mmCIF file of C-alpha atoms in Angstrom:
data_model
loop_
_atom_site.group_PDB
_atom_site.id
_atom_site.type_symbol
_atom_site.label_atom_id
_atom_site.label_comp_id
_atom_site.label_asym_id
_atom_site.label_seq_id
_atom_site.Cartn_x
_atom_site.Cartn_y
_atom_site.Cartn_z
ATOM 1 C CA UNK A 1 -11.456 1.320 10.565
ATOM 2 C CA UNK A 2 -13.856 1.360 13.367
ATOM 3 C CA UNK A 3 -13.886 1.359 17.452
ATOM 4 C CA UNK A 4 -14.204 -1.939 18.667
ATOM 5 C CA UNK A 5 -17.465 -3.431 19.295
ATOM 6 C CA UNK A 6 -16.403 -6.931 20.936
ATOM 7 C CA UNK A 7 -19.309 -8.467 23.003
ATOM 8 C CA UNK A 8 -17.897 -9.036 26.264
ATOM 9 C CA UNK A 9 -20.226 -11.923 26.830
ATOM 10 C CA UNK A 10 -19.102 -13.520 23.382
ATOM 11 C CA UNK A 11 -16.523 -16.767 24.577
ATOM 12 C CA UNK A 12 -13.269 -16.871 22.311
ATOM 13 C CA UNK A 13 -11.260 -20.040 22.054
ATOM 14 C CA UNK A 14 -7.712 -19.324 20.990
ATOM 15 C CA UNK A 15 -6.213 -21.635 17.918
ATOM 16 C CA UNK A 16 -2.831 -21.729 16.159
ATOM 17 C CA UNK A 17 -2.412 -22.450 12.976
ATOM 18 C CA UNK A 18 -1.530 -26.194 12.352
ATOM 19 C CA UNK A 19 -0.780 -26.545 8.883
ATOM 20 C CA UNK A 20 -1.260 -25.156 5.080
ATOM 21 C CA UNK A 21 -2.581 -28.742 2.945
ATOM 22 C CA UNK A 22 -2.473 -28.550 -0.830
ATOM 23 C CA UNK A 23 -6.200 -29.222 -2.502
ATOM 24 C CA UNK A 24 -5.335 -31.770 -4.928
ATOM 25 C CA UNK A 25 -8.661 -30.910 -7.201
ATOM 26 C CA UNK A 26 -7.929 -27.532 -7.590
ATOM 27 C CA UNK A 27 -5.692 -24.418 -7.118
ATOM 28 C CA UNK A 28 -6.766 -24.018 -3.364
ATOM 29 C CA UNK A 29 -4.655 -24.302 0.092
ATOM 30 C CA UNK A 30 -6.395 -25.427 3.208
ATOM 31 C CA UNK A 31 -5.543 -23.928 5.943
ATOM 32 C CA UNK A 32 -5.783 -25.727 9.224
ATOM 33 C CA UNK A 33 -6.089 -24.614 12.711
ATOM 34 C CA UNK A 34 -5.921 -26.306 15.643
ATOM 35 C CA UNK A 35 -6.910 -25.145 19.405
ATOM 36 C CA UNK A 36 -4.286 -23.659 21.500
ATOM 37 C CA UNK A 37 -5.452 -25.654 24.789
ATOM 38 C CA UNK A 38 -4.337 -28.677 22.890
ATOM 39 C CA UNK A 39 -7.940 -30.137 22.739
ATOM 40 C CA UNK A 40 -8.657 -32.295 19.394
ATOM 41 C CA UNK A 41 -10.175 -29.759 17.002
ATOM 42 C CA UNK A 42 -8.850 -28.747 13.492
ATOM 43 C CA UNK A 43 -10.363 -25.771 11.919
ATOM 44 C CA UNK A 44 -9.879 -25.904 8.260
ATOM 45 C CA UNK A 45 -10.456 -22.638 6.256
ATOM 46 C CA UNK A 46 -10.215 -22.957 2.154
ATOM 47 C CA UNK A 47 -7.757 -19.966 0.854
ATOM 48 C CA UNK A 48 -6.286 -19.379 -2.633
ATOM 49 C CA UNK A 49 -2.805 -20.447 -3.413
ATOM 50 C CA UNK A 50 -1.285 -16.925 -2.903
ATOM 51 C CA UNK A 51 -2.547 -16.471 0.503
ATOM 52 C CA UNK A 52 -1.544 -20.368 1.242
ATOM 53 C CA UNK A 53 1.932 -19.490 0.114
ATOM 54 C CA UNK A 54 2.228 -16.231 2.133
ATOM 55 C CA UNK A 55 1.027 -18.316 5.337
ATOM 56 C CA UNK A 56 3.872 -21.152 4.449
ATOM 57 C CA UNK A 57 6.262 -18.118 4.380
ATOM 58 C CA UNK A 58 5.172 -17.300 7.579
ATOM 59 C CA UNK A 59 4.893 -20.048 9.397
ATOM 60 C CA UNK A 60 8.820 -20.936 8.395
ATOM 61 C CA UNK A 61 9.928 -17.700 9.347
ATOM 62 C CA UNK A 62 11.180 -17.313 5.942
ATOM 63 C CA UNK A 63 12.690 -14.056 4.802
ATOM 64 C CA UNK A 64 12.485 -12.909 1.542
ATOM 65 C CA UNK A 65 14.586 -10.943 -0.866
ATOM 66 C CA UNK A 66 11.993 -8.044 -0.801
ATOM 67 C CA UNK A 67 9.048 -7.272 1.967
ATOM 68 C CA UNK A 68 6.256 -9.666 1.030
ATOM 69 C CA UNK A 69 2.646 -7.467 1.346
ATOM 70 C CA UNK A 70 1.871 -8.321 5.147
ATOM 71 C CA UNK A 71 5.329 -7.563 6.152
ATOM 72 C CA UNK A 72 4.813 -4.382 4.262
ATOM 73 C CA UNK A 73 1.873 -3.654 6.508
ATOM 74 C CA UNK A 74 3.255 -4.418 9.636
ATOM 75 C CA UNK A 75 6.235 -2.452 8.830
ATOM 76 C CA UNK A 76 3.765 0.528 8.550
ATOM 77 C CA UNK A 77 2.887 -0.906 11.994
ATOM 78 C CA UNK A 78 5.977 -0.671 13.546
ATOM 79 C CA UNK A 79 6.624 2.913 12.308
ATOM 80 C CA UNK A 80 3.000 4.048 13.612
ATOM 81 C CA UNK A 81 3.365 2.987 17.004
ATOM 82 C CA UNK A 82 0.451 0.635 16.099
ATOM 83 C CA UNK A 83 0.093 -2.906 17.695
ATOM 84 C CA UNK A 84 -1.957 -6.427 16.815
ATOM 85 C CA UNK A 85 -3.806 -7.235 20.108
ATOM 86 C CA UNK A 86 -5.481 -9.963 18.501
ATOM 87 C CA UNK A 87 -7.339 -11.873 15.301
ATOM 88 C CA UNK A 88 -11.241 -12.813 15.863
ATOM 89 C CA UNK A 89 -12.822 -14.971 13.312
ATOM 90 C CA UNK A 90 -16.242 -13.771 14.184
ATOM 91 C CA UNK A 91 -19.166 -14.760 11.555
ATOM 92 C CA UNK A 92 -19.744 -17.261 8.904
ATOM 93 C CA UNK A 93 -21.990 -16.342 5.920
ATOM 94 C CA UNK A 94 -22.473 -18.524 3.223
ATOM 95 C CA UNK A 95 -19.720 -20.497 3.903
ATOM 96 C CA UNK A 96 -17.684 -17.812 3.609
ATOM 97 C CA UNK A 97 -15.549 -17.005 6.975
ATOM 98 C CA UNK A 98 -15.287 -13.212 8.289
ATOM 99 C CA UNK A 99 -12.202 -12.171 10.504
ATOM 100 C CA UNK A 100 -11.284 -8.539 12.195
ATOM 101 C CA UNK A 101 -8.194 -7.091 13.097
ATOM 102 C CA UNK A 102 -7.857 -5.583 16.679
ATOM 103 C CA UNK A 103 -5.170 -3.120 16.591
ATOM 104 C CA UNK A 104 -4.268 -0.844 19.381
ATOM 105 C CA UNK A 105 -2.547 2.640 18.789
ATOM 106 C CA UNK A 106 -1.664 5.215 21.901
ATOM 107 C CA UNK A 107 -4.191 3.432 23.964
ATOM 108 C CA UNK A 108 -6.906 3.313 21.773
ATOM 109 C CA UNK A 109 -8.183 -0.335 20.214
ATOM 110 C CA UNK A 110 -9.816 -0.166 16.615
ATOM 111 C CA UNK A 111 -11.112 -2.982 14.254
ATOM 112 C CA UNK A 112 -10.529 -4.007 10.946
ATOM 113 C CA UNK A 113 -12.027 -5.649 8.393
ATOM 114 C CA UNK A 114 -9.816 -8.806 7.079
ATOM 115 C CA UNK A 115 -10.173 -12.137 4.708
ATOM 116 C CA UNK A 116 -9.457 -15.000 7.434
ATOM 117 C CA UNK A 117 -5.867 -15.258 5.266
ATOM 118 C CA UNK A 118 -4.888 -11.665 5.400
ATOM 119 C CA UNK A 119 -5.807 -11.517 8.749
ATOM 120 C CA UNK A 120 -4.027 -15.098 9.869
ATOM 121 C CA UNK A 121 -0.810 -13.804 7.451
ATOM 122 C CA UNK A 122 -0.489 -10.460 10.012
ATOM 123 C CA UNK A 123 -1.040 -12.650 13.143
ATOM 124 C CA UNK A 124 1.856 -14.357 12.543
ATOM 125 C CA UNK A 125 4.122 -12.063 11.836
ATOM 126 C CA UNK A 126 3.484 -9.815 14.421
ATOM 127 C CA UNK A 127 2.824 -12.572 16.967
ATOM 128 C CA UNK A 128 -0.895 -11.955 17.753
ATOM 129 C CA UNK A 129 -2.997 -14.686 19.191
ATOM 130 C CA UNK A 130 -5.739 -15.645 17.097
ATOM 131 C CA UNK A 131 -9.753 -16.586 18.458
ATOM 132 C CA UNK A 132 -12.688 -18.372 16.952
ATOM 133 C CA UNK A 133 -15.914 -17.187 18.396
ATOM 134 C CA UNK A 134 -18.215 -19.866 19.563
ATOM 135 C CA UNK A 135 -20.710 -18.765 17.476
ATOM 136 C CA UNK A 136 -19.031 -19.801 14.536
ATOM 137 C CA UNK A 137 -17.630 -22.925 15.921
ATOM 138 C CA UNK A 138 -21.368 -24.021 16.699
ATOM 139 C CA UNK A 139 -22.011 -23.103 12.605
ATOM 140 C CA UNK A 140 -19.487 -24.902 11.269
ATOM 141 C CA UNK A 141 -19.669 -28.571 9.567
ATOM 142 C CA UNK A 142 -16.570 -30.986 10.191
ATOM 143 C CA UNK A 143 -17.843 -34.245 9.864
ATOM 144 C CA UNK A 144 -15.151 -36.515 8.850
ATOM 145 C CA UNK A 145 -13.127 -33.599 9.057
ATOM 146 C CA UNK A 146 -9.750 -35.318 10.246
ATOM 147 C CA UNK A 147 -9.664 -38.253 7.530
ATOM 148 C CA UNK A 148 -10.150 -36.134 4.910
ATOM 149 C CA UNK A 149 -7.552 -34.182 5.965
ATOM 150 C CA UNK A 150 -5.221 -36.987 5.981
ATOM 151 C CA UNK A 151 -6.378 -37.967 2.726
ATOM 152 C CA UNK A 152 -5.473 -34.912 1.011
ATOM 153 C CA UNK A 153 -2.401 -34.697 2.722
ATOM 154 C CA UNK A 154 -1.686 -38.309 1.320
ATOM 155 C CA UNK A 155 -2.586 -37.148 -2.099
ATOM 156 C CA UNK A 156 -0.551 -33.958 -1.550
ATOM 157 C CA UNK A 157 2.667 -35.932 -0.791
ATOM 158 C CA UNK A 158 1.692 -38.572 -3.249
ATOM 159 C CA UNK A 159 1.842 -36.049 -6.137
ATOM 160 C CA UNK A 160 4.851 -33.987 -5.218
ATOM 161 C CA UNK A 161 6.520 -37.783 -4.954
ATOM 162 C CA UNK A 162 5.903 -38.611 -8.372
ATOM 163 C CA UNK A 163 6.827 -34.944 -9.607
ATOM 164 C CA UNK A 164 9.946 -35.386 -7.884
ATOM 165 C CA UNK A 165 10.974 -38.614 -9.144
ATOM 166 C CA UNK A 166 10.455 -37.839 -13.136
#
């Protein structure tokens, strides 16, 4: 855990998270954000089916027989005094996404480290806004981005159809 080393001059644009899609090719979730403003822009991020499963859980305010992992952590939270001020998806290497946690304890902020997922999975449990910097919104590539979407999500609920009716 370091001290936060935010660049005051980098812009943040605040998103929510839309939606968890199934990948129909393989054993992926996408996870989709979409900008808090309400301006047209989905985000999508490809996670594994664990973390996809523990954002569902989430996102339907679900509560399990036993603490799940993240509620785990931000049980430790709670008991520390220690808040979520906010989620940054900050850099994009090799297609890969980067995210830190800000957390504030006693008036102190510190940064953390996180997979997009993990760090998504705490922001909504704890009720943390989440940012995008520009920088990575400038890298990314979403051409076609929205009917793809809505193809998979087709496919998605085509397959759990047919499942359902044998």
């Amino acid at each position: 855990m370091g001290q936060s080393k935010s660049s005051p001059d980098q812009r943040l644009v605040e998103y929510t998270v839309d939606r968890v899609v199934d990948e129909t090719n393989t054993d992926t979730k996408i996870l989709v954000l979409s900008r808090h403003d309400g301006q047209s822009d989905s985000f999508p991020i490809w996670i594994g089916a664990a973390e996809g499963h523990a954002i569902k859980l989430a996102l339907d305010t679900t509560l399990t027989p036993r603490p799940m992992s993240h509620d785990l952590i931000k049980s430790f939270m709670e008991h520390l005094n220690v808040t979520v001020r906010r989620i940054v998806i900050g850099d994009v290497k090799n297609s890969t996404y980067y995210a830190s946690v800000y957390l504030e304890n006693n008036g102190v902020e510190r940064l953390v480290d996180a997979r997009p997922s993990d760090a998504v999975s705490l922001a909504l449990r704890t009720r943390a806004p989440l940012y995008i910097t520009d920088d990575v919104l400038t890298r990314r590539n979403t051409a076609n981005l929205e009917s793809w979407l809505a193809k998979q999500e087709q496919k998605s609920s085509s397959t759990q159809q047919e499942v359902q009716e044998t």
